[in-house]
PDB file of C-alpha atoms in Angstrom:
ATOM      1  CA  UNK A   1     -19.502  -4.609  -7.450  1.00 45.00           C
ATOM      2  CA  UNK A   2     -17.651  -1.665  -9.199  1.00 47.00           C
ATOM      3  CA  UNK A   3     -14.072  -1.505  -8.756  1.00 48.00           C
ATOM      4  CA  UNK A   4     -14.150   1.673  -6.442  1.00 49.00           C
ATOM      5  CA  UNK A   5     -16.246  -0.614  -4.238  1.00 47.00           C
ATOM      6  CA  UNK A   6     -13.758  -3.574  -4.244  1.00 48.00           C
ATOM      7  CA  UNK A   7     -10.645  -1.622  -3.932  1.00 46.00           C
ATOM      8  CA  UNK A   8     -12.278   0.136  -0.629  1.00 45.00           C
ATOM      9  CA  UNK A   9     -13.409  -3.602   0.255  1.00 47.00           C
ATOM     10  CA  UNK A  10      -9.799  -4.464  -0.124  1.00 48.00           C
ATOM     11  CA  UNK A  11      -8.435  -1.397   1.692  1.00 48.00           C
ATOM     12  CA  UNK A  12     -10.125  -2.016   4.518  1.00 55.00           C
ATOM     13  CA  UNK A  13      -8.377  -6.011   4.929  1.00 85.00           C
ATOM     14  CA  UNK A  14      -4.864  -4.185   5.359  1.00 96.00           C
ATOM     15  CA  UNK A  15      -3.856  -2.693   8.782  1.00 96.00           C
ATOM     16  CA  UNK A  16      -0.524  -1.789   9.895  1.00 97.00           C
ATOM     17  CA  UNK A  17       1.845  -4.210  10.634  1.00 98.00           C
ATOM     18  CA  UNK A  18       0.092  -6.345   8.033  1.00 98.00           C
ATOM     19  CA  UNK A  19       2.874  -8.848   5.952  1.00 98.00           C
ATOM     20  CA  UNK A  20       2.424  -8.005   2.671  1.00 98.00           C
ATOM     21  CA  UNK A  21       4.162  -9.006  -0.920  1.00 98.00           C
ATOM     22  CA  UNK A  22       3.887  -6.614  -4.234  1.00 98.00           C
ATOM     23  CA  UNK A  23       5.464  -6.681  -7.675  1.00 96.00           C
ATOM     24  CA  UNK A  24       9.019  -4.875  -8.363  1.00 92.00           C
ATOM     25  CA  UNK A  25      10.905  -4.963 -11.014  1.00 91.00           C
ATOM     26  CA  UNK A  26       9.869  -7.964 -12.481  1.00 91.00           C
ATOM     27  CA  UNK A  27      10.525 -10.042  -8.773  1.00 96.00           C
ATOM     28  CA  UNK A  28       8.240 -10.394  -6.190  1.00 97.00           C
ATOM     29  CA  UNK A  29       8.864  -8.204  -2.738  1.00 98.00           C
ATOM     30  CA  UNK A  30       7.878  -8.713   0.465  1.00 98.00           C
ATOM     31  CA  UNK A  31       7.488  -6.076   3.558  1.00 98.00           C
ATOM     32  CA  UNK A  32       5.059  -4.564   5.987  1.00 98.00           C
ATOM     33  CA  UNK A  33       2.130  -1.923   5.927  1.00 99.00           C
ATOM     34  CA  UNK A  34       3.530   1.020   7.818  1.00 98.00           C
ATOM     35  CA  UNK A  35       0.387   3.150   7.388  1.00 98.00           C
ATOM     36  CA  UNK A  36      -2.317   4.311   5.737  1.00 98.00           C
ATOM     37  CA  UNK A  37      -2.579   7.536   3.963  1.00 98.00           C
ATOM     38  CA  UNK A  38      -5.848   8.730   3.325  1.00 98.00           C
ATOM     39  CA  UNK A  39      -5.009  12.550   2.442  1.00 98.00           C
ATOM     40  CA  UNK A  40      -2.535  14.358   0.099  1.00 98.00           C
ATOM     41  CA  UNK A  41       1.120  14.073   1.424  1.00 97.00           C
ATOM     42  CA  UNK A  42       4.602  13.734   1.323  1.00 97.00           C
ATOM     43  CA  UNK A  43       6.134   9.592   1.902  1.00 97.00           C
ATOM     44  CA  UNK A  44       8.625   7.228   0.756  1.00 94.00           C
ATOM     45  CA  UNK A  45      10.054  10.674  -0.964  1.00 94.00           C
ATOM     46  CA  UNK A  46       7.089  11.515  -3.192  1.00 95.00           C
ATOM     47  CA  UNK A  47       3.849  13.370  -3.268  1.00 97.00           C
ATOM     48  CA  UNK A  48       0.978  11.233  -2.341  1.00 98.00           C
ATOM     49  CA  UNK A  49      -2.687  11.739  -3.701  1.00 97.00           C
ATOM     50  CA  UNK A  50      -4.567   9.683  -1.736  1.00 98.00           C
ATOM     51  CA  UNK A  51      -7.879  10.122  -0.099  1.00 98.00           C
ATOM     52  CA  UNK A  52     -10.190   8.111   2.184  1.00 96.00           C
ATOM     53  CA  UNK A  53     -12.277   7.264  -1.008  1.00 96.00           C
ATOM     54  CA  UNK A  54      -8.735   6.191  -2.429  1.00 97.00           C
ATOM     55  CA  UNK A  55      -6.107   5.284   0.432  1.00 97.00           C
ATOM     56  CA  UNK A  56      -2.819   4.177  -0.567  1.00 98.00           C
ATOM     57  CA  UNK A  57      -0.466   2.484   1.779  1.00 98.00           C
ATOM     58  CA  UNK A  58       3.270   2.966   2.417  1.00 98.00           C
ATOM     59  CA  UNK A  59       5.272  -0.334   3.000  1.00 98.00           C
ATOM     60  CA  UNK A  60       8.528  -1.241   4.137  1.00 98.00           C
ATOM     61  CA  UNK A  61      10.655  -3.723   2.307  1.00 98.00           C
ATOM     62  CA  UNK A  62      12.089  -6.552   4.119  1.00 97.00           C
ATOM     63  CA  UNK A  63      14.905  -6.873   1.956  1.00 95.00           C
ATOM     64  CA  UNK A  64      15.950  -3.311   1.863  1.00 96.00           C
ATOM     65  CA  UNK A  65      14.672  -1.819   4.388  1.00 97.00           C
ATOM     66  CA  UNK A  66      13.185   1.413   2.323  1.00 97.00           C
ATOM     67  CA  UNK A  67      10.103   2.968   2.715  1.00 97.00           C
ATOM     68  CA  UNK A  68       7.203   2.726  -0.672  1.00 97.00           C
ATOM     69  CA  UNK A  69       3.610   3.870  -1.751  1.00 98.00           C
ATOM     70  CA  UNK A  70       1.218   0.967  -3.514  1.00 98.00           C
ATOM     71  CA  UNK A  71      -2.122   1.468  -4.042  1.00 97.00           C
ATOM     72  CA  UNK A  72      -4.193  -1.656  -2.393  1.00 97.00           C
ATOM     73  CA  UNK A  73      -4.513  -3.384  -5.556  1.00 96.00           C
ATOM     74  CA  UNK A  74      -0.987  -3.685  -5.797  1.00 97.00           C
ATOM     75  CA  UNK A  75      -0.618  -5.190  -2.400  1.00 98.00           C
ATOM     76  CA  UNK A  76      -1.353  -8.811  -1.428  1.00 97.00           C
ATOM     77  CA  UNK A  77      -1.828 -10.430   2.482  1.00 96.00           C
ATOM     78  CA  UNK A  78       0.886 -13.321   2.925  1.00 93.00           C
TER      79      UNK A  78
END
């Protein structure tokens, strides 16, 4: 399986409301998938190049509240 394959395998296991963890920072974070963005576009304060071939989701932290953009790889189910 190439890795354009997985990662869209992997995309499609996250949904919103999903309880997710990713790296930051050297610590671990943990949050929720807000949406997916599957187009160019502004979130979490930055310009987003995503596309349905290449989604990227924005999450919000638990801790802090704040909005950010991972690619799926970077996310992880809890």
């Amino acid at each position: 399986m190439t890795d354009k394959k997985k990662q869209s395998k992997k995309s499609q296991d996250l949904n919103k409301g999903d309880e997710v963890t990713w790296k930051t920072h050297g610590s671990t974070t943990e949050g929720q998938v807000e949406r997916e963005i599957t187009e160019r576009t502004e979130a979490a304060g930055r310009t987003v190049d995503a596309s349905p071939d290449d989604p990227q989701y924005e999450v919000r932290s638990e801790k802090s509240g704040k909005s950010a953009v991972h690619k799926p790889s970077a996310l992880h189910k809890k």
